[in-house]
Coordinates of C-alpha atoms in Angstrom, one line a residue:
M592 CA 57.1 30.0 -0.2
T593 CA 58.5 28.3 -3.3
V594 CA 57.0 28.6 -6.8
K595 CA 56.2 24.9 -6.7
M596 CA 54.2 25.3 -3.5
I597 CA 52.3 28.3 -4.9
K598 CA 51.3 26.3 -8.0
F599 CA 50.2 23.4 -5.8
M600 CA 48.0 25.7 -3.7
K601 CA 46.5 27.2 -6.9
I602 CA 45.7 23.7 -8.2
K603 CA 44.0 22.8 -4.9
L604 CA 42.0 25.9 -4.9
L605 CA 40.9 25.3 -8.5
M606 CA 39.9 21.8 -7.6
A607 CA 37.9 22.9 -4.6
F608 CA 36.1 25.5 -6.7
L609 CA 35.2 23.0 -9.4
S610 CA 34.0 20.6 -6.7
L611 CA 31.8 23.3 -5.2
I612 CA 30.3 24.0 -8.7
F613 CA 29.7 20.2 -9.2
I614 CA 28.0 19.9 -5.8
L615 CA 25.8 22.9 -6.4
S616 CA 24.8 21.6 -9.8
C617 CA 23.9 18.2 -8.2
V618 CA 21.8 19.9 -5.5
E619 CA 20.0 21.8 -8.3
E620 CA 18.7 18.5 -9.7
F621 CA 16.8 17.8 -6.4
K622 CA 14.9 21.1 -6.6
I623 CA 11.2 20.5 -6.7
E624 CA 8.7 23.1 -7.8
I625 CA 5.1 22.2 -7.7
K626 CA 2.6 24.3 -9.6
N627 CA -1.0 24.0 -8.7
D628 CA -2.4 26.7 -11.0
Q629 CA -4.9 24.4 -12.5
D630 CA -7.8 22.8 -10.7
Y631 CA -8.7 19.4 -12.2
S632 CA -12.3 18.5 -11.7
L633 CA -13.5 15.4 -13.4
V634 CA -11.5 12.1 -13.6
I635 CA -13.1 9.4 -15.7
E636 CA -12.3 5.7 -16.1
G637 CA -14.5 3.6 -18.2
R638 CA -14.9 1.4 -21.3
I639 CA -17.2 -0.4 -23.6
T640 CA -16.1 -3.5 -25.7
N641 CA -17.9 -6.1 -27.9
K642 CA -17.9 -8.4 -24.8
P643 CA -21.2 -8.7 -22.9
G644 CA -21.7 -6.2 -20.1
P645 CA -22.2 -4.9 -17.6
Y646 CA -19.8 -2.1 -18.3
I647 CA -18.3 0.0 -15.5
V648 CA -17.6 3.8 -15.4
K649 CA -15.7 5.3 -12.4
L650 CA -16.0 9.1 -11.8
S651 CA -14.0 11.1 -9.3
T652 CA -12.6 14.5 -8.7
S653 CA -9.0 15.5 -8.2
T654 CA -7.6 18.8 -7.1
S655 CA -3.9 18.2 -7.9
L656 CA -1.8 16.2 -10.3
A657 CA 1.2 16.3 -8.0
F658 CA -0.8 15.1 -5.0
P659 CA -3.9 13.3 -6.4
E660 CA -6.6 12.4 -4.0
F661 CA -9.5 10.2 -5.0
V662 CA -12.9 11.8 -4.2
P663 CA -15.9 9.9 -5.7
L664 CA -18.2 12.0 -7.9
T665 CA -21.6 10.9 -6.8
E666 CA -25.2 11.5 -8.0
A667 CA -24.2 12.1 -11.6
I668 CA -26.2 11.1 -14.6
V669 CA -24.1 8.9 -16.8
Q670 CA -25.1 7.7 -20.2
I671 CA -23.5 5.6 -22.9
A672 CA -24.9 6.0 -26.4
D673 CA -24.2 4.7 -29.9
N674 CA -24.5 6.3 -33.3
E675 CA -27.8 4.6 -34.1
G676 CA -29.8 6.3 -31.3
N677 CA -29.5 3.6 -28.6
S678 CA -28.4 4.7 -25.1
E679 CA -28.5 3.6 -21.5
T680 CA -28.4 5.5 -18.2
L681 CA -26.0 3.8 -15.8
T682 CA -26.9 3.0 -12.2
E683 CA -24.6 4.2 -9.3
V684 CA -23.9 1.0 -7.5
E685 CA -21.2 2.5 -5.2
P686 CA -20.1 6.0 -4.6
G687 CA -18.6 7.2 -7.9
I688 CA -19.0 3.8 -9.6
Y689 CA -21.7 3.6 -12.3
K690 CA -22.8 0.3 -14.0
T691 CA -24.9 -0.8 -17.0
S692 CA -27.5 -3.5 -16.5
E693 CA -27.0 -7.1 -17.4
S694 CA -29.4 -6.8 -20.4
G695 CA -28.5 -3.2 -21.2
I696 CA -26.5 -1.6 -24.0
R697 CA -24.0 -3.9 -25.8
G698 CA -20.9 -3.0 -27.7
I699 CA -21.3 -4.0 -31.4
I700 CA -18.3 -4.1 -33.8
G701 CA -18.6 -1.3 -36.4
R702 CA -20.8 1.0 -34.3
S703 CA -19.5 4.1 -32.6
Y704 CA -20.0 5.0 -28.9
K705 CA -19.7 8.0 -26.6
I706 CA -20.2 8.8 -23.0
M707 CA -22.3 11.7 -21.6
I708 CA -22.1 12.9 -18.0
Q709 CA -24.1 15.5 -16.1
T710 CA -23.1 16.3 -12.5
K711 CA -25.6 17.2 -9.8
T712 CA -24.4 20.8 -10.1
G713 CA -25.4 20.8 -13.8
N714 CA -21.9 20.6 -15.4
Q715 CA -22.0 18.5 -18.6
Y716 CA -19.2 16.4 -20.1
E717 CA -19.1 14.4 -23.3
S718 CA -16.8 12.4 -25.6
E719 CA -16.7 12.2 -29.3
F720 CA -18.2 9.1 -31.0
E721 CA -15.5 6.5 -31.5
E722 CA -15.8 3.3 -33.6
L723 CA -15.6 -0.1 -31.9
L724 CA -13.0 -1.9 -34.0
A725 CA -13.0 -5.6 -34.9
P726 CA -10.7 -7.4 -32.4
V727 CA -7.5 -9.2 -33.5
G728 CA -6.8 -12.5 -31.7
I729 CA -3.7 -13.5 -29.7
E730 CA -1.6 -16.2 -31.5
S731 CA 0.5 -17.1 -28.4
V732 CA 1.7 -16.2 -25.0
T733 CA 5.2 -17.5 -24.1
A734 CA 7.7 -17.2 -21.3
K735 CA 11.5 -17.3 -21.5
S736 CA 14.1 -17.6 -18.7
E737 CA 16.1 -14.4 -18.8
T738 CA 18.6 -12.4 -16.8
Q739 CA 17.7 -8.7 -16.4
F740 CA 18.7 -5.7 -14.3
A741 CA 17.4 -6.1 -10.8
Q742 CA 14.5 -4.0 -9.6
N743 CA 15.8 -3.9 -6.0
A744 CA 19.1 -2.9 -4.5
D745 CA 20.2 -6.4 -3.2
T746 CA 21.7 -7.4 -6.5
D747 CA 22.6 -6.0 -9.9
Y748 CA 20.9 -8.7 -12.0
E749 CA 18.2 -11.2 -11.4
E750 CA 16.8 -14.3 -13.2
G751 CA 13.2 -14.7 -14.0
F752 CA 10.5 -15.3 -16.6
Q753 CA 10.0 -12.7 -19.3
F754 CA 6.6 -13.0 -20.9
Y755 CA 5.9 -12.3 -24.5
V756 CA 2.7 -12.0 -26.7
S757 CA 2.3 -12.6 -30.4
T758 CA -0.8 -11.5 -32.3
E759 CA -2.6 -13.1 -35.2
T760 CA -2.2 -11.5 -38.6
S761 CA -4.7 -8.7 -39.1
V762 CA -6.6 -7.8 -42.2
N763 CA -5.8 -4.1 -41.6
P764 CA -2.3 -2.7 -42.2
S765 CA -2.4 -0.4 -39.1
N766 CA -3.4 -1.9 -35.8
F767 CA -3.0 -0.5 -32.2
Y768 CA -3.0 -2.9 -29.2
Y769 CA -3.4 -2.6 -25.5
W770 CA -2.7 -5.5 -23.2
E771 CA -3.9 -6.1 -19.6
L772 CA -2.5 -8.8 -17.5
E773 CA -4.2 -10.8 -14.8
E774 CA -2.0 -13.1 -12.7
T775 CA -2.9 -16.0 -10.4
Y776 CA -0.5 -17.7 -8.1
E777 CA -0.6 -20.3 -5.3
I778 CA 0.0 -19.5 -1.7
R779 CA 0.7 -22.1 1.0
S780 CA 0.9 -21.8 4.7
E781 CA 4.2 -23.0 6.3
W782 CA 2.5 -25.2 8.9
E783 CA -0.8 -26.8 9.5
I784 CA -3.3 -25.6 12.2
V785 CA -3.3 -27.9 15.2
L786 CA -5.5 -25.9 17.7
I787 CA -7.9 -23.0 17.5
Y788 CA -8.8 -20.5 20.1
N789 CA -11.9 -18.2 19.6
G790 CA -12.9 -17.3 23.1
H791 CA -15.0 -20.3 23.9
Q792 CA -14.5 -23.3 26.2
Y793 CA -14.9 -26.9 25.1
G794 CA -15.4 -30.2 27.0
N795 CA -13.6 -33.3 25.9
D796 CA -14.5 -37.0 26.3
Y797 CA -12.9 -37.1 29.7
G798 CA -15.0 -34.2 31.1
D799 CA -12.1 -31.7 31.0
I800 CA -12.7 -28.1 30.0
R801 CA -10.4 -26.8 27.3
N802 CA -10.1 -23.3 25.8
F803 CA -9.0 -24.7 22.5
R804 CA -10.6 -26.9 19.9
S805 CA -9.1 -29.0 17.1
P806 CA -9.8 -27.9 13.5
S807 CA -12.1 -29.9 11.3
S808 CA -9.3 -30.2 8.9
R809 CA -5.7 -29.2 9.5
D810 CA -5.2 -27.9 6.0
T811 CA -8.3 -25.7 5.9
L812 CA -6.3 -22.5 5.5
F813 CA -3.2 -24.2 4.1
Y814 CA -3.8 -23.7 0.4
C815 CA -4.8 -20.4 -1.2
W816 CA -4.8 -18.6 -4.5
N817 CA -4.5 -15.0 -5.3
T818 CA -5.8 -13.4 -8.5
Q819 CA -5.0 -9.8 -9.3
M820 CA -4.3 -7.4 -12.2
R821 CA -0.7 -6.5 -12.9
D822 CA -0.2 -2.7 -12.4
K823 CA 1.8 -2.2 -15.5
K824 CA 0.0 -2.2 -18.9
F825 CA 1.5 -2.6 -22.4
T826 CA 0.9 -1.3 -25.9
N827 CA 2.3 -1.8 -29.4
N828 CA 1.3 -1.2 -33.0
T829 CA 1.9 -2.5 -36.6
T830 CA 2.1 0.8 -38.4
H831 CA 5.8 0.2 -39.5
F832 CA 5.5 -3.5 -40.1
S833 CA 5.4 -5.0 -43.6
T834 CA 3.0 -7.7 -42.3
P835 CA 0.3 -6.5 -39.8
K836 CA 1.4 -9.0 -37.1
I837 CA 3.3 -8.6 -33.9
N838 CA 5.7 -11.3 -32.8
N839 CA 7.0 -11.6 -29.3
S840 CA 6.1 -8.2 -27.9
P841 CA 7.6 -8.1 -24.3
L842 CA 5.2 -8.0 -21.4
S843 CA 5.9 -8.4 -17.7
F844 CA 9.0 -9.9 -16.0
V845 CA 8.7 -11.9 -12.8
S846 CA 11.8 -12.8 -10.8
F847 CA 12.5 -16.4 -9.8
T848 CA 12.8 -15.2 -6.2
D849 CA 9.3 -13.6 -6.2
E850 CA 6.9 -15.4 -3.9
K851 CA 4.4 -15.6 -6.8
L852 CA 6.7 -18.2 -8.6
K853 CA 7.3 -20.5 -5.6
Y854 CA 4.7 -23.1 -6.6
K855 CA 2.9 -22.3 -9.8
Y856 CA 2.1 -19.1 -11.7
S857 CA -0.6 -18.4 -14.3
L858 CA -0.8 -15.3 -16.5
L859 CA -3.9 -14.3 -18.5
V860 CA -3.3 -11.8 -21.3
N861 CA -6.2 -9.8 -22.6
Q862 CA -5.7 -8.0 -25.9
L863 CA -7.7 -4.9 -26.8
T864 CA -7.8 -3.5 -30.3
I865 CA -8.0 0.3 -29.9
S866 CA -8.0 3.5 -32.0
E867 CA -4.8 5.5 -32.7
D868 CA -6.1 8.3 -30.5
T869 CA -6.6 5.9 -27.6
Y870 CA -3.1 4.4 -28.2
T871 CA -1.5 7.9 -28.2
Y872 CA -3.2 8.7 -24.9
L873 CA -2.3 5.5 -23.2
N874 CA 1.4 5.7 -24.3
A875 CA 1.6 9.3 -23.0
L876 CA 0.1 8.1 -19.7
F877 CA 2.5 5.2 -19.4
D878 CA 5.5 7.4 -20.2
Q879 CA 4.4 9.8 -17.5
D880 CA 4.1 7.0 -14.9
A881 CA 7.6 5.8 -15.9
S882 CA 9.1 9.2 -15.6
Q883 CA 7.9 9.4 -11.9
E884 CA 10.0 6.4 -10.9
G885 CA 13.4 7.9 -11.4
L886 CA 15.4 10.1 -9.0
Y887 CA 15.3 13.1 -11.4
S888 CA 11.7 12.5 -12.3
N889 CA 9.6 15.0 -14.3
Q890 CA 6.7 16.9 -12.7
P891 CA 3.3 15.4 -13.6
Y892 CA 1.5 17.2 -16.4
H893 CA -2.0 17.2 -17.8
I894 CA -2.7 14.6 -20.5
Q895 CA -5.9 15.4 -22.4
G896 CA -8.3 12.5 -22.8
N897 CA -11.3 12.2 -25.0
V898 CA -13.9 13.7 -22.6
I899 CA -14.4 17.5 -22.7
S900 CA -16.6 19.9 -20.7
K901 CA -19.6 21.2 -22.6
T902 CA -20.3 23.7 -19.8
K903 CA -16.8 25.1 -19.4
P904 CA -14.7 24.3 -22.6
E905 CA -11.5 25.6 -20.9
E906 CA -11.8 23.0 -18.0
S907 CA -9.3 20.2 -18.1
V908 CA -10.7 16.6 -17.7
L909 CA -8.6 13.7 -16.8
G910 CA -9.1 10.1 -17.9
Y911 CA -10.5 8.3 -20.9
F912 CA -13.6 6.5 -22.1
I913 CA -12.1 3.5 -24.1
V914 CA -14.0 1.9 -27.0
A915 CA -12.2 -1.3 -27.9
G916 CA -12.6 -4.7 -29.7
M917 CA -11.7 -7.6 -27.4
Q918 CA -11.5 -11.4 -27.9
N919 CA -11.0 -14.1 -25.3
G920 CA -7.6 -13.8 -23.6
K921 CA -4.9 -16.5 -23.6
R922 CA -3.5 -18.0 -20.4
L923 CA 0.0 -19.4 -19.8
T924 CA 0.9 -21.3 -16.7
V925 CA 4.6 -21.8 -15.6
V926 CA 6.6 -23.5 -12.9
L927 CA 10.2 -22.8 -11.8
P928 CA 13.0 -24.8 -13.5
P929 CA 14.6 -27.4 -11.2
Q930 CA 17.3 -26.3 -8.9
T931 CA 16.2 -22.7 -9.1
K932 CA 16.7 -20.4 -6.1
K933 CA 13.2 -19.7 -4.8
W934 CA 11.6 -17.1 -2.6
K935 CA 12.5 -17.6 1.1
S936 CA 9.6 -17.5 3.4
P937 CA 9.9 -15.6 6.7
C938 CA 8.0 -18.5 8.2
N939 CA 10.8 -21.1 8.9
V940 CA 12.3 -23.0 11.8
D941 CA 15.5 -21.0 11.7
A942 CA 13.4 -17.8 12.2
L943 CA 11.5 -19.4 15.1
F944 CA 14.5 -20.4 17.1
G945 CA 17.3 -18.1 15.8
E946 CA 18.1 -14.4 15.8
E947 CA 15.8 -13.9 12.7
T948 CA 12.6 -14.2 14.8
P949 CA 10.0 -11.9 13.1
E950 CA 7.9 -9.6 15.1
G951 CA 4.3 -10.4 15.7
A952 CA 4.5 -13.7 17.6
F953 CA 4.1 -14.3 21.4
P954 CA 6.5 -14.5 23.1
A955 CA 8.8 -12.9 20.5
N956 CA 12.0 -14.4 21.9
S957 CA 11.1 -18.1 21.5
Y958 CA 7.7 -18.5 19.9
S959 CA 6.8 -21.0 22.6
F960 CA 3.2 -20.9 23.7
S961 CA 1.7 -21.7 27.1
F962 CA -1.9 -22.7 27.6
S963 CA -1.9 -20.6 30.8
D964 CA -1.6 -17.5 28.6
I965 CA -5.3 -17.8 28.0
D966 CA -6.0 -17.9 31.8
R967 CA -3.9 -14.8 32.2
G968 CA -6.2 -13.0 29.8
Y969 CA -3.7 -12.3 27.1
Y970 CA -6.3 -13.0 24.3
R971 CA -9.5 -11.6 25.7
R972 CA -10.1 -9.2 22.7
P973 CA -12.6 -10.7 20.2
E974 CA -10.8 -8.9 17.4
D975 CA -7.8 -11.1 18.0
W976 CA -9.9 -14.3 17.4
P977 CA -9.5 -16.8 16.0
I978 CA -6.0 -17.6 17.1
Y979 CA -4.2 -20.5 15.4
I980 CA -1.6 -22.7 17.1
T981 CA 0.7 -25.2 15.5
S982 CA 3.1 -27.9 16.5
I983 CA 6.6 -28.1 15.0
P984 CA 9.7 -30.3 15.5
V985 CA 12.3 -28.9 17.8
P986 CA 15.8 -29.0 16.3
N987 CA 18.7 -30.3 18.4
T988 CA 16.7 -31.3 21.4
E989 CA 15.2 -34.5 22.8
R990 CA 11.6 -33.1 22.5
D991 CA 9.6 -34.3 19.6
S992 CA 7.7 -31.1 19.0
I993 CA 6.7 -27.9 20.6
I994 CA 3.4 -25.9 20.6
V995 CA 4.0 -22.5 19.0
M996 CA 2.0 -19.5 17.9
P997 CA 3.9 -18.1 14.9
L998 CA 2.8 -15.1 12.8
Q999 CA -0.8 -15.9 11.9
S1000 CA 0.0 -15.4 8.2
C1001 CA 2.3 -18.5 8.6
L1002 CA -0.8 -20.6 9.4
D1003 CA -3.6 -18.7 7.6
C1004 CA -3.0 -18.2 3.9
T1005 CA -5.9 -15.8 3.6
K1006 CA -3.9 -13.3 5.6
R1007 CA -1.5 -13.1 2.6
S1008 CA -4.2 -11.9 0.1
G1009 CA -5.3 -15.4 -0.7
V1010 CA -8.7 -17.1 -1.1
T1011 CA -9.3 -20.8 -0.5
N1012 CA -11.4 -21.4 -3.7
K1013 CA -9.2 -23.1 -6.2
P1014 CA -9.6 -21.6 -9.8
D1015 CA -11.3 -24.0 -12.2
Y1016 CA -8.3 -23.7 -14.6
W1017 CA -5.6 -24.4 -12.0
D1018 CA -5.2 -28.1 -12.6
Q1019 CA -5.6 -28.0 -16.4

């Protein structure tokens, strides 16, 4: 064996050894160690603001941070009190959900508030008094077309609307803000309802018996709207600003190809003026949530809120009772720019007759529908009713149209988390 060959083999062995070390080091990153050495009892979520009530407090118990499980805490005595001797005992309206009365305690700017809880086992919990700060208003909510890193694996970048908020100038040098976002968007069915089957038989003007009836209006379930809270929350402060005002603080980003932007999208921004302690807690909570999204995420850890156990001072309590100043929110409605690539619905003619046929229609290979299917008893189960049928043009054939039963969500917009009541502000 030559010297050159020996050197070559040594190099290969060294490379193999280094590769093995690299692989082992990569494997180490995936090691997960869960420690459940702490039992977490009370979890609290509640608030009081200067807005009229009723105010809601949610109580539950959780046995693990790594694998949380919502268990309502029932039959507790929950009170909200201010620093002037006023208080109210909340009513449990659902398991673990406690509510003040319509004419009950009201948050007043300048007063301080705390929560007191006693469980049916006698354990007592309490927060410190916290002042309800004067709210600072929102100057503007804006949206800009931007390109950002994509949130999915289909593409590296995506275009969308980035929303921003600017505050009014505060009289105080240091201000801490918390923003909650409520979004509303329009949902439309792909086709109108032509026939309805709900297990009954109907006679027509000719004396014939039919298993179907025509809808009173074909677009009854064609237009819907969905209103929901955005999961992600946002915070910012003015402690390092020469002027106590925030300009264009970034909020949420919505991709142009998101279904929510297909027709029209409205974002309501609510701004809460909070204490520095509340701000610190919320930031720590948001940072922990963000750390769980990565491949090498950190293990969850306990974040102390403002509620402590009076019975067992060593007991950890999760959650926070927020005391905040709040003004009316600002709403911004946007539509997609012309020629923008939009969300593609799974309800389309190509899907009906091509290889992209979604599951859930009968029969799955063609979407065609036979009235004799009813006679064969295919739809005898009341839980399947009502069944909506439509008629669509047939491409590349001599037939004008064909009766089909697509996915019911293609005809009934309420099956896509929508409601048929149009919001009052929608056409403003």
